[in-house]
mmCIF file of C-alpha atoms in Angstrom:
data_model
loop_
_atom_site.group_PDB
_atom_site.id
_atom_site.type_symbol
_atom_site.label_atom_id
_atom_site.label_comp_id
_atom_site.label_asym_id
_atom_site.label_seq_id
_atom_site.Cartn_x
_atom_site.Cartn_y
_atom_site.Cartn_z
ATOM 1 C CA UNK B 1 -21.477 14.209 -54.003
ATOM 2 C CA UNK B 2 -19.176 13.043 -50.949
ATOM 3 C CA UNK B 3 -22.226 11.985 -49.444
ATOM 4 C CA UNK B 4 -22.849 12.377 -45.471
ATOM 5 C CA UNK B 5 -19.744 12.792 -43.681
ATOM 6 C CA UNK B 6 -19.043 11.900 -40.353
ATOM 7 C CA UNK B 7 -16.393 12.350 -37.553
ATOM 8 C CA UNK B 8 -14.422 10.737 -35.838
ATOM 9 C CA UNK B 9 -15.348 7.279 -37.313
ATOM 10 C CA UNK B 10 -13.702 5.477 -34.009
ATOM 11 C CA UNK B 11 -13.368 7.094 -30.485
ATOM 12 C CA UNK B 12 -12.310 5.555 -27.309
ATOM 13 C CA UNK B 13 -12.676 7.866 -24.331
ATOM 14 C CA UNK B 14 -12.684 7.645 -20.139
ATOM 15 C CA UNK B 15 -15.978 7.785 -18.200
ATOM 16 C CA UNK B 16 -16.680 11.521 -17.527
ATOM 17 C CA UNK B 17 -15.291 12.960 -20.527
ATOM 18 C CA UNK B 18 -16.792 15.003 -23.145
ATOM 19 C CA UNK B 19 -17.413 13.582 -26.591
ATOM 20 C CA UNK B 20 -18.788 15.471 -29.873
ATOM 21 C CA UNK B 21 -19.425 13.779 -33.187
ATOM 22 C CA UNK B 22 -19.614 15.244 -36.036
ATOM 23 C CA UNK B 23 -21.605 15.331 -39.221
ATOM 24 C CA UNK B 24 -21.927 17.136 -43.322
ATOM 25 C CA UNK B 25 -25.306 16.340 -44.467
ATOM 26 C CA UNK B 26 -25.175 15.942 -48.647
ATOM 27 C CA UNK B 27 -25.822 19.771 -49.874
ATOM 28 C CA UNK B 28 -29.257 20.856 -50.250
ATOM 29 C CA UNK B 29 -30.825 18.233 -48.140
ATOM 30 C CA UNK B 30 -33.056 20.141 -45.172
ATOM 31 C CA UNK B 31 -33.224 17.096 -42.923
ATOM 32 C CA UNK B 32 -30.733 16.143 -40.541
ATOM 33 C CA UNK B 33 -30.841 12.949 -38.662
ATOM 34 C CA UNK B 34 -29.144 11.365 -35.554
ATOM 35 C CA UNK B 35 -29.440 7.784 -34.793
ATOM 36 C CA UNK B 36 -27.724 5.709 -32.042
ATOM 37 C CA UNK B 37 -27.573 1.579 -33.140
ATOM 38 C CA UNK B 38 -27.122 -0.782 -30.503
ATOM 39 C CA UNK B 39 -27.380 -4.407 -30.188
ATOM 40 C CA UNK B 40 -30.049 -4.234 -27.217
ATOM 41 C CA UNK B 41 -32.039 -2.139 -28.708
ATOM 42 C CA UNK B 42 -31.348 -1.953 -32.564
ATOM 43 C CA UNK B 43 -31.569 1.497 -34.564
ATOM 44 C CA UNK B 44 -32.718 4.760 -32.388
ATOM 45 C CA UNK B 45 -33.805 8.081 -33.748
ATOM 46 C CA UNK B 46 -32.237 11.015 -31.058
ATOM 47 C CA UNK B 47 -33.385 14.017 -32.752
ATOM 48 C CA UNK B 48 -34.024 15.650 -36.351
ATOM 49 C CA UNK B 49 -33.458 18.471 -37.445
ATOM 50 C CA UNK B 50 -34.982 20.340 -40.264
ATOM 51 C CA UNK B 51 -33.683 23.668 -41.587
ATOM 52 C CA UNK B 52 -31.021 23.378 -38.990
ATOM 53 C CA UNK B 53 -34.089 23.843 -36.530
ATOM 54 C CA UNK B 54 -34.690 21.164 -34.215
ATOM 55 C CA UNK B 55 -38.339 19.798 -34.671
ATOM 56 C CA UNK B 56 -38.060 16.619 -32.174
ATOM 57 C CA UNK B 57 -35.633 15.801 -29.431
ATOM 58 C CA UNK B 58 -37.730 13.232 -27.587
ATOM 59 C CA UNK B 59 -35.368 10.552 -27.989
ATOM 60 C CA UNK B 60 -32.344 11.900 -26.510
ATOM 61 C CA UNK B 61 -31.946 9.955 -23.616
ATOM 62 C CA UNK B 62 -30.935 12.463 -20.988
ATOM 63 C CA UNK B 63 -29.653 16.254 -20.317
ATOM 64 C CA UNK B 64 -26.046 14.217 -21.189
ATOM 65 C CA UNK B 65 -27.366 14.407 -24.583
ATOM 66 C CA UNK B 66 -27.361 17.809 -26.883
ATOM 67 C CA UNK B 67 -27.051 18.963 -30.294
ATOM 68 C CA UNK B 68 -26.682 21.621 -32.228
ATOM 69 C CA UNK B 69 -26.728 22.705 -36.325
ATOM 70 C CA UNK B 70 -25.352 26.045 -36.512
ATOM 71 C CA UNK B 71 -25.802 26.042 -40.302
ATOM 72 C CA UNK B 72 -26.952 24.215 -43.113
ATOM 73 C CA UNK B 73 -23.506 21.595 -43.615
ATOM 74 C CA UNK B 74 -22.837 20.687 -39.940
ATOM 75 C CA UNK B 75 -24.213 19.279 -37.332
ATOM 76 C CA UNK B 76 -22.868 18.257 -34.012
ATOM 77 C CA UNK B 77 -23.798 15.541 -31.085
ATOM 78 C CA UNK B 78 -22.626 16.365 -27.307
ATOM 79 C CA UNK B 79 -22.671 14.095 -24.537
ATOM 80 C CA UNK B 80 -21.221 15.353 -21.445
ATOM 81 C CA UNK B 81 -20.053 13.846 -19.249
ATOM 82 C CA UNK B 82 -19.821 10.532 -21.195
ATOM 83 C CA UNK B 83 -21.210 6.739 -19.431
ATOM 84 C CA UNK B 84 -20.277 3.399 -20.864
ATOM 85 C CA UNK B 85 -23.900 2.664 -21.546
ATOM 86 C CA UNK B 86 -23.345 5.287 -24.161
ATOM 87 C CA UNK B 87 -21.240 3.238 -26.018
ATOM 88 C CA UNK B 88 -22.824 2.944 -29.545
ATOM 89 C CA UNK B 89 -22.646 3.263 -33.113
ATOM 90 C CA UNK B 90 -24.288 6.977 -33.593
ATOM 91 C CA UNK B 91 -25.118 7.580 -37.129
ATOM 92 C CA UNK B 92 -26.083 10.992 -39.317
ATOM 93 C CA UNK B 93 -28.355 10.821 -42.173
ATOM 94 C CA UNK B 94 -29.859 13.711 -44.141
ATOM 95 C CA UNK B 95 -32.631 13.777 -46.803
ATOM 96 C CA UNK B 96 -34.508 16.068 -49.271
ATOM 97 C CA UNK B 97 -38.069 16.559 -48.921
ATOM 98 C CA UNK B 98 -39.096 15.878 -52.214
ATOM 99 C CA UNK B 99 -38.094 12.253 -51.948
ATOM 100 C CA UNK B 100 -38.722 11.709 -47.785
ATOM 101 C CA UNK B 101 -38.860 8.156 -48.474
ATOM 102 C CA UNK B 102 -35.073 8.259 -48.485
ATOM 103 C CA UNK B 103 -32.316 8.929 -45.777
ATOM 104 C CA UNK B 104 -28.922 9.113 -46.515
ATOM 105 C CA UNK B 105 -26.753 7.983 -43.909
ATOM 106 C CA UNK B 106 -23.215 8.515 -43.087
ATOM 107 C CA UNK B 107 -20.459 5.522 -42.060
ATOM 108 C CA UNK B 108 -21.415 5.751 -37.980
ATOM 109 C CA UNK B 109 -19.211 6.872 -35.163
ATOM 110 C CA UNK B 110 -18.137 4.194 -32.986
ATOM 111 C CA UNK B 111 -18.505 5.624 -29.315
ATOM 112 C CA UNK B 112 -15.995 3.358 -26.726
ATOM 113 C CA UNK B 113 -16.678 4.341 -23.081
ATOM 114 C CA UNK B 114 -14.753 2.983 -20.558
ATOM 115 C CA UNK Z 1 -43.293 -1.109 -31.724
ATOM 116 C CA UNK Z 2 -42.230 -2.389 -34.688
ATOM 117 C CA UNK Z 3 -45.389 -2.820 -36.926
ATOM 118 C CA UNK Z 4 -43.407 -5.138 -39.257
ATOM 119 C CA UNK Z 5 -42.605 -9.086 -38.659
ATOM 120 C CA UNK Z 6 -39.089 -10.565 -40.578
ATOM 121 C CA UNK Z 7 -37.654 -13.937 -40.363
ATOM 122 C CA UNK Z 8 -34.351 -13.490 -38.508
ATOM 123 C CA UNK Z 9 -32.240 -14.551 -40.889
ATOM 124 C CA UNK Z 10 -32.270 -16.495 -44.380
ATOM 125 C CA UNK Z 11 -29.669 -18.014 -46.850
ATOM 126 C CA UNK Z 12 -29.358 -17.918 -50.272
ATOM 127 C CA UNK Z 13 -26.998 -19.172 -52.886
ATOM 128 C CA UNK Z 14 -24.996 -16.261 -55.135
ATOM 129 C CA UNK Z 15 -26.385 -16.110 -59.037
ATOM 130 C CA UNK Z 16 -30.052 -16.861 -57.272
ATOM 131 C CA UNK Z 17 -33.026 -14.230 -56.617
ATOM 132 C CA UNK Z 18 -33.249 -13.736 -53.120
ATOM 133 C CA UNK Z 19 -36.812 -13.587 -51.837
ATOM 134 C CA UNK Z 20 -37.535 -11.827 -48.376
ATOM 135 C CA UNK Z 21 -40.596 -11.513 -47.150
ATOM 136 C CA UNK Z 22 -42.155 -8.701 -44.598
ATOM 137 C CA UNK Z 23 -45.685 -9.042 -42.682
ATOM 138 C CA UNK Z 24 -47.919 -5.583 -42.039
ATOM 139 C CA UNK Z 25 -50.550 -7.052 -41.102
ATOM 140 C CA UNK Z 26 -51.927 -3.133 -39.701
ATOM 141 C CA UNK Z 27 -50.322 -1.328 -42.443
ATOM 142 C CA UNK Z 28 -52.950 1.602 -42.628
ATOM 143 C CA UNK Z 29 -53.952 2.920 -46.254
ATOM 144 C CA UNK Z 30 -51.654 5.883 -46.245
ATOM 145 C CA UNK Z 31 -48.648 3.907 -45.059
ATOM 146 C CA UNK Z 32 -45.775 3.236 -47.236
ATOM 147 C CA UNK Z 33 -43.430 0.299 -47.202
ATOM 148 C CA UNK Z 34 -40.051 1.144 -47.535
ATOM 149 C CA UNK Z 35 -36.293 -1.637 -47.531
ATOM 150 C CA UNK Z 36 -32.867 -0.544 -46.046
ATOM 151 C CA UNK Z 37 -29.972 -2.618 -45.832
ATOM 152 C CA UNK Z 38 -27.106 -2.411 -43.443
ATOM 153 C CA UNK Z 39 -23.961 -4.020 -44.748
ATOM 154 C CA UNK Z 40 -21.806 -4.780 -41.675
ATOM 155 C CA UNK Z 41 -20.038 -1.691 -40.538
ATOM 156 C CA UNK Z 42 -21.619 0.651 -42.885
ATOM 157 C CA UNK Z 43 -24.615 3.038 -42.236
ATOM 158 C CA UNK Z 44 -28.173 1.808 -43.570
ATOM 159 C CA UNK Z 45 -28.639 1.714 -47.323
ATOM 160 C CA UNK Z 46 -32.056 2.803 -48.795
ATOM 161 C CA UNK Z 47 -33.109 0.069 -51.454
ATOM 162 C CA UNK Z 48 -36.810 0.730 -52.719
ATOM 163 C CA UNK Z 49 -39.995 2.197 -51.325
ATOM 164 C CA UNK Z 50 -43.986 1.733 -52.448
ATOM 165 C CA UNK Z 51 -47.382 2.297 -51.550
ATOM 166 C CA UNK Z 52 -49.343 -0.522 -53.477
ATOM 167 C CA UNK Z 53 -48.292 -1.215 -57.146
ATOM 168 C CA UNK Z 54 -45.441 -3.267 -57.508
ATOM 169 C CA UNK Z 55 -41.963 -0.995 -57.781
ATOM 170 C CA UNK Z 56 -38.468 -2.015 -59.552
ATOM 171 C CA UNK Z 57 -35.241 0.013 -59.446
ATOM 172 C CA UNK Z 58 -31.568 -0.949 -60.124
ATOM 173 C CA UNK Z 59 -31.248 -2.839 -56.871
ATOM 174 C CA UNK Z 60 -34.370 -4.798 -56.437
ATOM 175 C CA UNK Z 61 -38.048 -4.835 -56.849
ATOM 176 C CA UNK Z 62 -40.606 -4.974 -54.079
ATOM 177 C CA UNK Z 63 -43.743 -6.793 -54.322
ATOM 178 C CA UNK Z 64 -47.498 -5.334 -52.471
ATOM 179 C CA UNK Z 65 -49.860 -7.923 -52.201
ATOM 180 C CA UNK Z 66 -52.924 -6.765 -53.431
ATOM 181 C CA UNK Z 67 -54.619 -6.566 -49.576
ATOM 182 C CA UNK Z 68 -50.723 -4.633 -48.764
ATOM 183 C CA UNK Z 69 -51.120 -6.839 -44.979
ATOM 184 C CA UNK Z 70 -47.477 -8.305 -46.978
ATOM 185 C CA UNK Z 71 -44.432 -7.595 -49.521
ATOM 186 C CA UNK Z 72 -41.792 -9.397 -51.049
ATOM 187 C CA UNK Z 73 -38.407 -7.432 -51.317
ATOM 188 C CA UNK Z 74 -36.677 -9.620 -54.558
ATOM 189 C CA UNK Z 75 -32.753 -9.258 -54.914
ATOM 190 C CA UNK Z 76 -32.762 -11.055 -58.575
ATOM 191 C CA UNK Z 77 -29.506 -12.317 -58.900
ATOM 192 C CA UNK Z 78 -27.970 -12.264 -55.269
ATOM 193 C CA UNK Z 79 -23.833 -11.795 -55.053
ATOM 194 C CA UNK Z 80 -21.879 -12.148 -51.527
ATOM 195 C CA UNK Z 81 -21.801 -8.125 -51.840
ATOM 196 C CA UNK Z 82 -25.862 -8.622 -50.827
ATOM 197 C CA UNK Z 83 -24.940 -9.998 -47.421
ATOM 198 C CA UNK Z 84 -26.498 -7.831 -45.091
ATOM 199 C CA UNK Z 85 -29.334 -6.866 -42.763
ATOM 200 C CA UNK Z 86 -32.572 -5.928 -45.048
ATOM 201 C CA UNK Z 87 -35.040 -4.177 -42.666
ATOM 202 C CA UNK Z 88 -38.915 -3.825 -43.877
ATOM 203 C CA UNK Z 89 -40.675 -0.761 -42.392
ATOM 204 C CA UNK Z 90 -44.049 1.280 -42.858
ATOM 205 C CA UNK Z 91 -44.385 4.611 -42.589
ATOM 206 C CA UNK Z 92 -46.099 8.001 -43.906
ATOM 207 C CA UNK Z 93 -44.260 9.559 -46.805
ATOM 208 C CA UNK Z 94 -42.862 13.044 -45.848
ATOM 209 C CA UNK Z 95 -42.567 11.414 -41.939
ATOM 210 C CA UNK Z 96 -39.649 9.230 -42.381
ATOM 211 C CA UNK Z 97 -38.577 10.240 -38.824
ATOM 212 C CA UNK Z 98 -40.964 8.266 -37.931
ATOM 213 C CA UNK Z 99 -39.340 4.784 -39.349
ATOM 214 C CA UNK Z 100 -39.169 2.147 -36.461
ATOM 215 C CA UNK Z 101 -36.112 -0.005 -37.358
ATOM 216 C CA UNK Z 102 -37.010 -3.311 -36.241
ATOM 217 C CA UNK Z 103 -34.104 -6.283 -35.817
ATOM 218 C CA UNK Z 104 -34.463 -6.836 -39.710
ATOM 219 C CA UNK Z 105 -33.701 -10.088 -41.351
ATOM 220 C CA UNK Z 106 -29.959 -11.160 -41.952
ATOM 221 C CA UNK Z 107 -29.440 -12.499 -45.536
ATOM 222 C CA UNK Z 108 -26.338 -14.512 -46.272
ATOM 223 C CA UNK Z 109 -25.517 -15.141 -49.683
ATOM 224 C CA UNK Z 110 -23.576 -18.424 -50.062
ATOM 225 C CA UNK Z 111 -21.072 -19.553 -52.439
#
């Protein structure tokens, strides 16, 4: 397996503009993931997603912030319009239920806002 | 709030077992104790997970002391392709959403 695939991997964009990232969770895992890693304030879970429902969306910092998983292999993250404080790492990770004790995580999207 | 404490950061020379060590002091009896790693500029690596016994895999083995208030994550022969941030956290099984990364401990592995 590919493993959890995200896109871009860098992007550098303006103040105001609108940014998605993208993400493939491995097959057959129900559990989506996104995280947003900072230096201030370390690893932070935005929302999950399980069954391409989402079950908890209380850390997405503002209306800014959405997301969607039409189906079961992609995911996106919105944030419109786009702040520098947004600028992050975001990561996607996925996992099975049988073995919840493990998340798979994807190689991060570096967000630039300037 | 993190309900883990980690030294900051700890050295260790390649071809030696790398010790680190993780305090849950309020672990509750239900909670397990699970080890990621984050290599610099990769996503977080899952190592090993356990509830009380004592659990080995291919990357490492974690020690539960028998009161589970600590563990020991053990690396047994540490290469420079260890260096990385190990992060110790406690959570329900089937809640992982729930893991609260903490700042971890950085390991360098020296030459």
């Amino acid at each position: 397996d590919a493993g959890v695939i995200q896109s871009p991997r860098h992007e550098v964009t303006e103040m105001g503009q609108e940014v998605t990232l993208r993400c493939k969770p491995i097959s057959g895992h129900d559990y989506l993931f996104w995280y947003r890693q900072t230096m201030m304030r370390g690893l932070e879970l935005l929302i999950y997603f399980n069954n391409n429902v989402p079950i908890d969306d209380s850390g997405m910092p503002e209306d800014r912030f959405s997301a969607k998983m039409p189906n079961a292999s992609f995911s996106t993250l919105k944030i419109q319009p786009s702040e520098p404080r947004d600028s992050a790492v975001y990561f996607c990770a996925s996992s099975f239920p049988p073995t919840l004790g493990e998340l798979f995580f994807g190689e991060g999207s570096r967000l630039t806002v300037l | 709030d993190a309900k883990t404490t980690q030294p900051t950061s700890m050295d260790c020379a390649e071809g030696r077992a790398a010790n680190l060590p993780c305090n849950h002091s309020t672990i509750s009896g239900n909670e397990y104790v699970y080890w990621y790693r984050q290599i610099h500029s990769q996503g977080p690596q899952y190592i090993i997970h356990g509830l009380k016994n004592n659990e080995t895999n291919e990357m490492a083995s974690l020690i539960i002391t028998e009161d589970r208030k600590s563990s020991t994550l053990i690396l047994p022969h540490a290469t420079l392709r260890d260096t990385a941030v190990y992060y110790c956290i406690v959570s329900l099984l089937g809640s992982n959403y729930q893991l609260i990364w903490g700042a971890g401990t950085k390991l360098i592995i020296k030459p």
